mmCIF file of C-alpha atoms in Angstrom:
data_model
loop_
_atom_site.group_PDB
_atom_site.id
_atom_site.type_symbol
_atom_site.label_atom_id
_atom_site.label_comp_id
_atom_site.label_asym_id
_atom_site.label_seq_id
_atom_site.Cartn_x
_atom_site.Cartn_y
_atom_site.Cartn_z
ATOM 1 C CA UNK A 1 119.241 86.892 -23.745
ATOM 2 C CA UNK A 2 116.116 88.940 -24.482
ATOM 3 C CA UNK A 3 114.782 86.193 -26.266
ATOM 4 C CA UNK A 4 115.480 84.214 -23.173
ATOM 5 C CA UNK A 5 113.051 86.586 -21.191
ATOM 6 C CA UNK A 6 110.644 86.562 -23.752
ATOM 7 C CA UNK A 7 109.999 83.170 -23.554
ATOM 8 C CA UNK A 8 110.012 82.925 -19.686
ATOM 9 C CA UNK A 9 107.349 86.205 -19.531
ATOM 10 C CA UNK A 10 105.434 84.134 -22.192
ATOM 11 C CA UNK A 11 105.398 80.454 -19.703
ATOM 12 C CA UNK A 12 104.637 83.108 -16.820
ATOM 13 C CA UNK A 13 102.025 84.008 -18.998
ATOM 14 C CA UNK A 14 100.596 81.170 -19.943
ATOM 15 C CA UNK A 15 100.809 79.819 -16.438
ATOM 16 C CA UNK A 16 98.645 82.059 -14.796
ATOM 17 C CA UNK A 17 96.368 82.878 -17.376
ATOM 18 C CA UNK A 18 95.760 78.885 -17.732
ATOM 19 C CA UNK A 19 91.724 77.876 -17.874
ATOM 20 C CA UNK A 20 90.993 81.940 -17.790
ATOM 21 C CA UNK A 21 88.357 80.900 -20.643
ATOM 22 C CA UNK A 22 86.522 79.313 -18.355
ATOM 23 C CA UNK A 23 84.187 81.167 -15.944
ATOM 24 C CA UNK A 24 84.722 80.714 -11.871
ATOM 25 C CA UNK A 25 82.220 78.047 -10.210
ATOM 26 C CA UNK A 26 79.385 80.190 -8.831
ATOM 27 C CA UNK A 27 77.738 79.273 -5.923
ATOM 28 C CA UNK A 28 74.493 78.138 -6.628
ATOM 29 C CA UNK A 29 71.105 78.713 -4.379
ATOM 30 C CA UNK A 30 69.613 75.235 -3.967
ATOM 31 C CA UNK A 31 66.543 76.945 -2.489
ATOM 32 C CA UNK A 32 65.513 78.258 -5.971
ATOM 33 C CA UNK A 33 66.822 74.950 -7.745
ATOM 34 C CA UNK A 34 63.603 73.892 -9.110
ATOM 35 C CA UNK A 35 64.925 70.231 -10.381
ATOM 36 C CA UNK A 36 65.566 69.910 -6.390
ATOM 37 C CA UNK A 37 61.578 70.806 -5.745
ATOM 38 C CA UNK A 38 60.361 68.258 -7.813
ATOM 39 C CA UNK A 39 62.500 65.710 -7.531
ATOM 40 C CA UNK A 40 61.531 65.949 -3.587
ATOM 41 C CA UNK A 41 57.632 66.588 -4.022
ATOM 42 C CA UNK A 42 57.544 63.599 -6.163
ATOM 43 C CA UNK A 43 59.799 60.900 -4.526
ATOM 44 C CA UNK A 44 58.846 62.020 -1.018
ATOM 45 C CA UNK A 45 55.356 63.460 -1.034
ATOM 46 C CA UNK A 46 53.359 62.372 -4.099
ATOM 47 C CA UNK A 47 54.673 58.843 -5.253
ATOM 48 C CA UNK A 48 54.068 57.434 -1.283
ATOM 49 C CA UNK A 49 50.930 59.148 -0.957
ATOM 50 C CA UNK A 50 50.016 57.327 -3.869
ATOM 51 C CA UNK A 51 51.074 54.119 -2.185
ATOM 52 C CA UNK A 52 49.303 54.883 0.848
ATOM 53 C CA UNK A 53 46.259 55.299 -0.990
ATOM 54 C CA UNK A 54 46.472 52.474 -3.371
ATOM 55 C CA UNK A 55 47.291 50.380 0.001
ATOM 56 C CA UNK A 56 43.999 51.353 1.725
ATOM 57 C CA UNK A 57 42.291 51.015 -1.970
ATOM 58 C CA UNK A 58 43.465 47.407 -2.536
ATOM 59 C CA UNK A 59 41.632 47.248 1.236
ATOM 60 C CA UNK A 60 38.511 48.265 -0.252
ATOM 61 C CA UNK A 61 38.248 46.433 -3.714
ATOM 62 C CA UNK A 62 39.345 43.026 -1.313
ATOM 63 C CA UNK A 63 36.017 43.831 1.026
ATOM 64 C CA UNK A 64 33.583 44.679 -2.381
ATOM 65 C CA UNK A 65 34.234 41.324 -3.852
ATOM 66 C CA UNK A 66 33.788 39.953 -0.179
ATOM 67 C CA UNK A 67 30.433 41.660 -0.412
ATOM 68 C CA UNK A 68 29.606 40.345 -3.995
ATOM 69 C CA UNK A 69 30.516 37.019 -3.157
ATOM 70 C CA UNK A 70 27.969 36.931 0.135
ATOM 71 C CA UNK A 71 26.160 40.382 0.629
ATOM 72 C CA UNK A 72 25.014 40.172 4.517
ATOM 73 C CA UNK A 73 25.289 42.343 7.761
ATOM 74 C CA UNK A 74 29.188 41.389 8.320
ATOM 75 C CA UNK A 75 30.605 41.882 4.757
ATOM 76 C CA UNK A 76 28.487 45.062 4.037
ATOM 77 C CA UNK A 77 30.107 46.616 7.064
ATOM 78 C CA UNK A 78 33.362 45.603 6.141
ATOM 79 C CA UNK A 79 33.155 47.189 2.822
ATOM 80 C CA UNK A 80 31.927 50.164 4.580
ATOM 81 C CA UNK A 81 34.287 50.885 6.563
ATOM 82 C CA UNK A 82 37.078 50.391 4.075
ATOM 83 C CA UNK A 83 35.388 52.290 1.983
ATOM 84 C CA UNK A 84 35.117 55.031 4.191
ATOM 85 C CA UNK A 85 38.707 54.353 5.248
ATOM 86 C CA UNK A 86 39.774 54.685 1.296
ATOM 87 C CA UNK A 87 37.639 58.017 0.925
ATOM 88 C CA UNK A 88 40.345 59.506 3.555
ATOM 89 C CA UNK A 89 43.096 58.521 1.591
ATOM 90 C CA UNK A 90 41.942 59.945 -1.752
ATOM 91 C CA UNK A 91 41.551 63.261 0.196
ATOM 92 C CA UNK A 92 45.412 62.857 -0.052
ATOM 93 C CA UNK A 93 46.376 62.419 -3.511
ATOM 94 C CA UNK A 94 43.416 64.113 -5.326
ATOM 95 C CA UNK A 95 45.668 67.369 -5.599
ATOM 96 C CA UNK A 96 47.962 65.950 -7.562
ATOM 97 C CA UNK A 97 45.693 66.528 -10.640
ATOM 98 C CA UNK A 98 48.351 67.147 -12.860
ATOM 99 C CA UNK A 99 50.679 65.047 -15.361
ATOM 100 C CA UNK A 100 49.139 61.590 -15.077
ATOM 101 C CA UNK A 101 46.152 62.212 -12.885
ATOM 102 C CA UNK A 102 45.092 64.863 -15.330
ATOM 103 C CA UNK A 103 45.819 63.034 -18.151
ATOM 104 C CA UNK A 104 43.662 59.838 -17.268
ATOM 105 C CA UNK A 105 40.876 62.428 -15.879
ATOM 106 C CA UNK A 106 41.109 60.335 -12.410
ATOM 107 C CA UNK A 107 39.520 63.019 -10.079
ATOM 108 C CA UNK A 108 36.422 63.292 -12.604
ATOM 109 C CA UNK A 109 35.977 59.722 -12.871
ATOM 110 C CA UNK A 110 36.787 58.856 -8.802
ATOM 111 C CA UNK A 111 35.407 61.909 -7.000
ATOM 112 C CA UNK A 112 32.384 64.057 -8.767
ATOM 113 C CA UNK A 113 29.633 64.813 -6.452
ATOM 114 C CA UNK A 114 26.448 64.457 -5.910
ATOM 115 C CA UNK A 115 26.100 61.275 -7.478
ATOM 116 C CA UNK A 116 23.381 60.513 -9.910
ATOM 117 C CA UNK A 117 20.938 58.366 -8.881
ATOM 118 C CA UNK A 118 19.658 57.955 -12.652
ATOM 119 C CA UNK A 119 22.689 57.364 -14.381
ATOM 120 C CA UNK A 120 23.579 54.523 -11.746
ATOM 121 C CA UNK A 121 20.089 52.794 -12.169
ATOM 122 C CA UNK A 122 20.694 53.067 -15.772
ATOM 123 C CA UNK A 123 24.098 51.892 -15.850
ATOM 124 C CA UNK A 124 22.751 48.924 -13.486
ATOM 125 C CA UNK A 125 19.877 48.165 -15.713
ATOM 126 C CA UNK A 126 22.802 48.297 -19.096
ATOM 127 C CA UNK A 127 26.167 46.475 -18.051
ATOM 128 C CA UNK A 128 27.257 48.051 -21.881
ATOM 129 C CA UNK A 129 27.144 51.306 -21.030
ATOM 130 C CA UNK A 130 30.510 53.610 -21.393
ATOM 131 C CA UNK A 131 31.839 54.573 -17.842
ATOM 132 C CA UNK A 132 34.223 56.258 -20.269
ATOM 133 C CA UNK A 133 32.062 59.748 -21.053
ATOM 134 C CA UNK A 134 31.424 62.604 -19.241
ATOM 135 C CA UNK A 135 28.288 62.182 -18.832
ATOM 136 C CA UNK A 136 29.092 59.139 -16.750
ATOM 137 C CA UNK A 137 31.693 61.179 -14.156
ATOM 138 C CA UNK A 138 28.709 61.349 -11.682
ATOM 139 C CA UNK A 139 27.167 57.546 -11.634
ATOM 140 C CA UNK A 140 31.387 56.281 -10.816
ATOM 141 C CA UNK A 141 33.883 56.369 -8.010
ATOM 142 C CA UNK A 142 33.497 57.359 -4.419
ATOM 143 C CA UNK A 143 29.797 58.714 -4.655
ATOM 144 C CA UNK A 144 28.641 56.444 -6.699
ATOM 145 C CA UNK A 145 29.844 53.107 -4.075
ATOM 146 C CA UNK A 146 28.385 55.912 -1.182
ATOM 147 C CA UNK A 147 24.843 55.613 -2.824
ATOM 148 C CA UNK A 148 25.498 52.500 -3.439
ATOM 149 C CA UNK A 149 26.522 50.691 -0.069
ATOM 150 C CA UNK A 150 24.592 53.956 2.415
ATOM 151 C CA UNK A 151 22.008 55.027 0.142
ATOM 152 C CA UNK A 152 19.620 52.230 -1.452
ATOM 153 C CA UNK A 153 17.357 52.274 1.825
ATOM 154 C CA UNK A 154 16.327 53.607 4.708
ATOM 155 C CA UNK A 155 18.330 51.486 6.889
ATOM 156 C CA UNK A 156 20.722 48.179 6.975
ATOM 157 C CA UNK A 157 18.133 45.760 6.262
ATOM 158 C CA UNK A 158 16.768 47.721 3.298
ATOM 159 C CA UNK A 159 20.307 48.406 1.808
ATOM 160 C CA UNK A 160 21.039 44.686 1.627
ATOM 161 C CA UNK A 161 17.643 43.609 0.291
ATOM 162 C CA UNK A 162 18.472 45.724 -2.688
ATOM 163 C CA UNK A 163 21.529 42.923 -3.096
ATOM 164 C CA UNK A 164 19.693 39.536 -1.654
ATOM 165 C CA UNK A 165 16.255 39.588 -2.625
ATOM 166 C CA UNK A 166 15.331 42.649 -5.050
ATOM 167 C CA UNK A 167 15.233 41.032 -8.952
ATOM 168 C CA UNK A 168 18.069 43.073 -10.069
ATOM 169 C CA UNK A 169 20.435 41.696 -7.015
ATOM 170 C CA UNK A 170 22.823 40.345 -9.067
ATOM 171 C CA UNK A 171 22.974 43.402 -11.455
ATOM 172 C CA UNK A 172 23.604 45.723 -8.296
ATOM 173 C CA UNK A 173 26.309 43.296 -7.138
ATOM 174 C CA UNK A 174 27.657 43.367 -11.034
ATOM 175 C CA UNK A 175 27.244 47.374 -10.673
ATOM 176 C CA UNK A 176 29.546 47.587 -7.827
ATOM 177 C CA UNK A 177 32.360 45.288 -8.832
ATOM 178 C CA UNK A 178 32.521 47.578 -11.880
ATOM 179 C CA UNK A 179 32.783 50.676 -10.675
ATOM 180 C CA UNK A 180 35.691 49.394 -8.585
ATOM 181 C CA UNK A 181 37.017 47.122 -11.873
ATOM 182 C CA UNK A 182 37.441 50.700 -13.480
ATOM 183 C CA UNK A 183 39.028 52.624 -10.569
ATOM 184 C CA UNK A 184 41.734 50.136 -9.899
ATOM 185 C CA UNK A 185 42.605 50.389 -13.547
ATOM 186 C CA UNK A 186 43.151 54.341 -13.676
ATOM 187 C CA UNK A 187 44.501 54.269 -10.468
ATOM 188 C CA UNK A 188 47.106 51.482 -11.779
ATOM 189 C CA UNK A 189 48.038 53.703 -15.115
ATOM 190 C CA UNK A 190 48.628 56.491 -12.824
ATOM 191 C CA UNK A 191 51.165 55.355 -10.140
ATOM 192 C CA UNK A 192 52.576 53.267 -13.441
ATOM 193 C CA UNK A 193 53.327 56.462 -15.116
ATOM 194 C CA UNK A 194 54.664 58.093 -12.221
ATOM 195 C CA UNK A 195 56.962 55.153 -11.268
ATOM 196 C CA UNK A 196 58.038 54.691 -14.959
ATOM 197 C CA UNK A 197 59.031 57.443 -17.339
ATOM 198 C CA UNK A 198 56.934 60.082 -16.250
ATOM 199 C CA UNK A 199 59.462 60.741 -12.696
ATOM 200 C CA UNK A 200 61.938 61.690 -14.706
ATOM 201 C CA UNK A 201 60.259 64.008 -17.229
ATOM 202 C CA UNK A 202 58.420 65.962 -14.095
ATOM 203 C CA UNK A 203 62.029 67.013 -12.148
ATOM 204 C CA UNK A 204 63.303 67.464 -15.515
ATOM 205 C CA UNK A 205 61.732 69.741 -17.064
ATOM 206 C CA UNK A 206 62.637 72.898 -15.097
ATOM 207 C CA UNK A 207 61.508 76.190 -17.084
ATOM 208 C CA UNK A 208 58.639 78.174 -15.940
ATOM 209 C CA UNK A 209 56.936 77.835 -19.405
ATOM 210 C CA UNK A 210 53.258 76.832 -19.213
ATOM 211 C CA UNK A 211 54.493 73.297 -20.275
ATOM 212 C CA UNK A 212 56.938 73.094 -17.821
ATOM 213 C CA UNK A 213 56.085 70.629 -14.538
ATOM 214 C CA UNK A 214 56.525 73.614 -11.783
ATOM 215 C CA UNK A 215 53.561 75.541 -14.217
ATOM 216 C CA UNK A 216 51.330 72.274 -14.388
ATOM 217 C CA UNK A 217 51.811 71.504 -10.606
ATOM 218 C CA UNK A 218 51.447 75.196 -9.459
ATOM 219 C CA UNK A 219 48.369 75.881 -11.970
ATOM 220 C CA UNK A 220 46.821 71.897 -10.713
ATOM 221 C CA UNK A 221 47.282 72.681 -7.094
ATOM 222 C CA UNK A 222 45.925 76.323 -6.964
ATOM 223 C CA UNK A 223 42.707 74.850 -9.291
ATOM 224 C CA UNK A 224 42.293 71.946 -6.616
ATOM 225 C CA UNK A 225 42.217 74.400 -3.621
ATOM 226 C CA UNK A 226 40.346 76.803 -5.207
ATOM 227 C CA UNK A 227 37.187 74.907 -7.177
ATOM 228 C CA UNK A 228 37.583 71.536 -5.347
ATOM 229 C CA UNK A 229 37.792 71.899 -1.936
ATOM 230 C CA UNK A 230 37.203 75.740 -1.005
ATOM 231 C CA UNK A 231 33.995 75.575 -3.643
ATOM 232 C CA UNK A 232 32.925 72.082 -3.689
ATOM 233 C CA UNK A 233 33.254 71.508 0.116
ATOM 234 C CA UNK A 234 31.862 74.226 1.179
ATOM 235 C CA UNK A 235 31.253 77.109 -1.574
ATOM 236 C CA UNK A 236 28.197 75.425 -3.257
ATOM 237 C CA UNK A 237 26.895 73.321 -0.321
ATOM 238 C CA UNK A 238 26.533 77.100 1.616
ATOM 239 C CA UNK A 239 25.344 78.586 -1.091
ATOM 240 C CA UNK A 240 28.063 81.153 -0.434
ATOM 241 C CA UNK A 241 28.332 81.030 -4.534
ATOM 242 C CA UNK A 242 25.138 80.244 -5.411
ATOM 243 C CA UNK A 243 23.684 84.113 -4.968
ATOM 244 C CA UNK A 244 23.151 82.460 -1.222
ATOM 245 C CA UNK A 245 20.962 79.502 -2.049
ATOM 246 C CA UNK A 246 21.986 76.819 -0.020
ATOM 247 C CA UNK A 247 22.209 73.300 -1.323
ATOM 248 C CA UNK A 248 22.583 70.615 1.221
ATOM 249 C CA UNK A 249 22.264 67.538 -0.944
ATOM 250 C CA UNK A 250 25.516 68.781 -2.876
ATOM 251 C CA UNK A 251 27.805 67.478 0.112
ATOM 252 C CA UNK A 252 30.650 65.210 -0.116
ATOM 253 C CA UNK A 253 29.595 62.109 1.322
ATOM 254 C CA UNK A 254 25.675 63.205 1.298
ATOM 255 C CA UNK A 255 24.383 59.382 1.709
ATOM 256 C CA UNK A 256 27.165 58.721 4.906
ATOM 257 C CA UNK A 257 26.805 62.135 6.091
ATOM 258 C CA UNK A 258 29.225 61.924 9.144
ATOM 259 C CA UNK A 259 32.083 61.421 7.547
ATOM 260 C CA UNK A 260 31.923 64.539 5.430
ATOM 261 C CA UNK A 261 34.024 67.186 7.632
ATOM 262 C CA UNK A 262 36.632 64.265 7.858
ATOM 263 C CA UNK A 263 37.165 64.634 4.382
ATOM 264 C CA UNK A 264 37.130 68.414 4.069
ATOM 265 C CA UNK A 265 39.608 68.256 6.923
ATOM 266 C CA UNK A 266 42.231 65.493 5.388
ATOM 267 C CA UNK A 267 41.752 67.445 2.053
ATOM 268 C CA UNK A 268 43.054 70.668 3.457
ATOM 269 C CA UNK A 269 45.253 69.216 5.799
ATOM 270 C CA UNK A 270 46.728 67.203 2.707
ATOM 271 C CA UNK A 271 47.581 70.587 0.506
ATOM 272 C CA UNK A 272 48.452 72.623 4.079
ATOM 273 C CA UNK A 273 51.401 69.674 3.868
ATOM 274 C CA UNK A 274 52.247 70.016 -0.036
ATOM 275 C CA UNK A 275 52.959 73.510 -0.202
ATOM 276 C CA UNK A 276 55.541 73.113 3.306
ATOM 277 C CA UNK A 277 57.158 69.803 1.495
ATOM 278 C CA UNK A 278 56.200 67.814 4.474
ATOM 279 C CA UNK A 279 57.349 64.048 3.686
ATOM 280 C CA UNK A 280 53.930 61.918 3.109
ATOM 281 C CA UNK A 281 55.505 59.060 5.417
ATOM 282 C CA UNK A 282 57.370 61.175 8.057
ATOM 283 C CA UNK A 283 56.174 64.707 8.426
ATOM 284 C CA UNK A 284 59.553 66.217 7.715
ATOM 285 C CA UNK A 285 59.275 69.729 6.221
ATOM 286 C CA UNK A 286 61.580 69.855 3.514
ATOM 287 C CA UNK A 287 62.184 71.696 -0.404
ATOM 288 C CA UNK A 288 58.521 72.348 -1.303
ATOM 289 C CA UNK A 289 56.308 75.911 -2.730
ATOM 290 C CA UNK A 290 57.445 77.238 1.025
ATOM 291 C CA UNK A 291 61.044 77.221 0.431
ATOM 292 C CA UNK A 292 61.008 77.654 -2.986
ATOM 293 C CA UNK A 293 58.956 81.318 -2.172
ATOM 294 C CA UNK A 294 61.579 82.029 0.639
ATOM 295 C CA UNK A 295 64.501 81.495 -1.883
ATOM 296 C CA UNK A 296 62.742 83.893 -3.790
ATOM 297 C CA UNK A 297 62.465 86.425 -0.588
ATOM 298 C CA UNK A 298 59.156 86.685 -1.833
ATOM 299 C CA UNK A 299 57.366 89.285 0.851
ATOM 300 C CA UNK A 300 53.789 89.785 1.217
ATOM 301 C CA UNK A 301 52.897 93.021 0.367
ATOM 302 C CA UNK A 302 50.828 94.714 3.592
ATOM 303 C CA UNK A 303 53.133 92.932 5.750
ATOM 304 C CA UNK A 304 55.910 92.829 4.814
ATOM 305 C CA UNK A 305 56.598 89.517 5.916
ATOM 306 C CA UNK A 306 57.628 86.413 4.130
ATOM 307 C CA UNK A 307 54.721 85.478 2.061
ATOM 308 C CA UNK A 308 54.927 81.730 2.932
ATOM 309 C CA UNK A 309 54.280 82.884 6.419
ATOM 310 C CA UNK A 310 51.355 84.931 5.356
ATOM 311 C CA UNK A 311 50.002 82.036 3.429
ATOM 312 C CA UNK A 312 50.497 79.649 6.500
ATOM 313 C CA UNK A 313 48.637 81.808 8.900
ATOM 314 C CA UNK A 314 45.600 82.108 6.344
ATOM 315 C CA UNK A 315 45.633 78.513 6.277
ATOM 316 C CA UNK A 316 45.645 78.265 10.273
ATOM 317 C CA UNK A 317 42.503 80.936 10.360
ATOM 318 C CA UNK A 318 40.858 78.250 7.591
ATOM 319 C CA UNK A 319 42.142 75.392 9.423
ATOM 320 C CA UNK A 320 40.434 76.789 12.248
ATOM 321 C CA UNK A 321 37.118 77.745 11.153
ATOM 322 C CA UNK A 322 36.657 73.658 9.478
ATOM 323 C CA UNK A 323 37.394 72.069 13.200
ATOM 324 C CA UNK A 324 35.093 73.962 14.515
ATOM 325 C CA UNK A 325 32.271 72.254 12.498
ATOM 326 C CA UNK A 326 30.382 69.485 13.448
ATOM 327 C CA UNK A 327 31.344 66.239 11.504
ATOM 328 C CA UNK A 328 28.268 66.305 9.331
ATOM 329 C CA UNK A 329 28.361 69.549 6.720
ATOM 330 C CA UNK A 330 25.132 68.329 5.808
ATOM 331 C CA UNK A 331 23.481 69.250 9.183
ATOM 332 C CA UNK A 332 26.235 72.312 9.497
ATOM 333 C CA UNK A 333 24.251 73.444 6.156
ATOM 334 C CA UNK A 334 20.873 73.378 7.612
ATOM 335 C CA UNK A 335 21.112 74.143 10.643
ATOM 336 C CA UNK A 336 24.119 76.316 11.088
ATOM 337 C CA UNK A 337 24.687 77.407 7.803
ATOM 338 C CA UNK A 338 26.516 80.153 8.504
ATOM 339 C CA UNK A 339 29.729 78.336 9.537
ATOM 340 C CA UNK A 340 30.009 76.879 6.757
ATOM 341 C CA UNK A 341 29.835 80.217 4.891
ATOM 342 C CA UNK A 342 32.564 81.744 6.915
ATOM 343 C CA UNK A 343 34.964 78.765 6.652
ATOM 344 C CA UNK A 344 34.746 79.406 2.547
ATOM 345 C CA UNK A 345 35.793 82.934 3.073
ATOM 346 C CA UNK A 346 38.576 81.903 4.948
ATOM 347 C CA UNK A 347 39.618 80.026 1.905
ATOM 348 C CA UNK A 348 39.056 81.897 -0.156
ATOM 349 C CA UNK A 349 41.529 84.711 1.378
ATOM 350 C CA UNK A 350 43.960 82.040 1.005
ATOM 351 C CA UNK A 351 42.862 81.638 -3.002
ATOM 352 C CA UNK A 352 43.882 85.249 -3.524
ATOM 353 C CA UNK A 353 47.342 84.836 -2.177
ATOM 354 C CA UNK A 354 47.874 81.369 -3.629
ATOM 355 C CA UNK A 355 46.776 82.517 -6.803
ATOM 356 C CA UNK A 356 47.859 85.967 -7.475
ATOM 357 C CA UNK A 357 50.567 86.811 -5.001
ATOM 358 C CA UNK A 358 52.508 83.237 -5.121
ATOM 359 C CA UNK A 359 52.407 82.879 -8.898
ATOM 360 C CA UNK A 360 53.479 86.329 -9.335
ATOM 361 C CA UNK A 361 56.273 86.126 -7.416
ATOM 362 C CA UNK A 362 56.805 82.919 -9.070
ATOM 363 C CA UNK A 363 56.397 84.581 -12.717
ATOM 364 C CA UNK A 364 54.052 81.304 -13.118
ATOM 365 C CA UNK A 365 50.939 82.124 -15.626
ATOM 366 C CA UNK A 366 47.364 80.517 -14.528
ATOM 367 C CA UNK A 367 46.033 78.903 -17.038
ATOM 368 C CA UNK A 368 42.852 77.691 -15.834
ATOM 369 C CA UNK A 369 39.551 80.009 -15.666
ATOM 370 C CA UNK A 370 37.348 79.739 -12.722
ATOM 371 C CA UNK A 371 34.376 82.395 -12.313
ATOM 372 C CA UNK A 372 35.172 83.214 -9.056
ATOM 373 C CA UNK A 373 35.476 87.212 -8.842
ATOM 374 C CA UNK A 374 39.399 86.580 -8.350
#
């Protein structure tokens, strides 16, 4: 009999006890789930922004060869204007400087300003040359097709001499379809790699590491905000980091002037939208750097808010400062100068939370060096 009880205290046991190695499911926070971050900056934000752009691109390079094939009145305004129209659109995905942008160099090769004049006649004059150097960031891209199509003469007429009757027509024609050759092709092994292997690898790898994705994309962002639209937009231009010597000629856009604060404007507007995860094709907020920081209960320190919402309101007060300009920064620059002063220190109030209170409370390391006083 007591070995009777033995063995039914030893099934009671066992029954009860059954799977006790293994630890209870915990509930997991999907807020701080960085694999869910990624996986919905990239599918829903970056890869269609991409598509927009390469939609409004494809746009352009179809109106340059229009232009090469017959430069007159009619197909140099069409390649204008879709030019102009593609310019926007970069605004959009040139923050993404990170994994395969930064690895093909795109923004250097698509988007350094002020062009060079030089190095563009000099390309012109030696089809051979490498558009594959440094040294030939400035005479490529956006600028370069800006001097190109707004900035060979003093008006319509003269522009499209320079491609109908000056003796190196056909050479400037050449020039052009080059320049757009080459940024079709980077902009192809780009979307390629982010449609191919490279999706997976980004909302994969998770840690906080300085190799890991939410490091690249936090360090890329915070660099494009900082050096590429707060300084090159307005910072330099002002003079506001120049010891106050204004530079006018150093817009964006300097040879089609009024389109310049339309750029500034999409460029903020575009990373305003990144860090709330707002869906490139339908505006809808969702898991982005905002919710990510809230997950964290990350608070802004002389607030005491939530530091998203302190980061949101700076960008309102920047927001608010670039509408006010007029749509040329060229003229804001000399003639108003100021304005454009005060919008960088807006900005830059927003630098100093994006780039020490966010990655601190996101134990992310910056990696990048930027002689800004920060």
């Amino acid at each position: 009999m007591k070995k009777y009880f033995a063995l039914l205290l030893t099934m009671l046991f066992l029954g009860c006890s059954g799977g006790s190695d293994k630890p209870d499911p915990q509930p997991t926070d999907e807020g701080k789930d960085r694999s869910v971050m990624l996986k919905a900056l990239a599918e829903n934000m970056i890869i269609p922004s991409y598509d927009q752009f390469k939609t409004k691109f494809d746009l352009m390079s179809e109106k340059s060869k229009a232009f090469a094939a017959k430069p007159d009145a009619q197909t140099l305004g069409a390649f204008r204007s879709a030019w102009a129209d593609a310019y926007v659109a970069w605004e959009r995905v040139e923050l993404f400087d990170f994994g395969p942008a930064e690895k093909q160099t795109i923004r250097n090769f698509f988007n350094i300003y002020p062009a060079s004049e030089a190095g563009i006649a000099a390309n012109i004059a030696d089809p051979t040359s490498s558009l594959e150097v440094p040294a030939s960031y400035a005479t490529q891209g956006f600028p370069a097709l800006d001097y190109l199509i707004n900035g060979l003469g003093a008006n319509d007429t003269a522009v499209l001499a320079q491609y109908t009757t000056d003796k190196d027509a056909a050479k400037k024609l050449a020039y052009i379809t080059r320049v757009v050759t080459r940024m079709e092709s980077l902009l192809g092994k780009v979307m390629g790699e982010w449609k191919g292997e490279y999706l997976n690898t980004f909302i994969s790898k998770t840690g906080l590491d300085i190799g890991s994705s939410t490091s690249l994309m936090v360090n890329g962002t915070v660099l494009h905000y900082e050096r590429y639209i707060r300084s090159g937009k307005f910072g330099i231009p002002s003079g506001a980091m120049a010891n106050g010597i204004a530079a006018p000629e150093k817009v964006e856009a300097f040879y089609k002037k009024d389109i310049s604060k339309t750029l500034a404007q999409t460029a903020h507007k575009a990373y305003v939208d990144f860090f709330n995860g707002r869906h490139a094709v339908t505006g809808e907020a969702g898991p982005g750097l905002k919710t990510y920081l809230d997950a964290l209960g990350a608070k802004d320190s002389s607030t005491g808010k939530l530091l998203s919402e302190s980061i949101n309101t700076q960008f309102q007060a920047a927001a608010a400062k670039l509408d006010a300009l007029k749509p040329s920064l060229y003229e804001e620059v000399k003639t108003n100068n100021q304005v454009m002063k005060d919008t960088y220190n807006e900005m830059q109030k927003a630098v100093r939370m994006l780039k020490v209170d966010m990655t601190s409370a996101m134990s992310i390391t910056i990696t990048y060096t930027d002689n800004d006083g920060d």
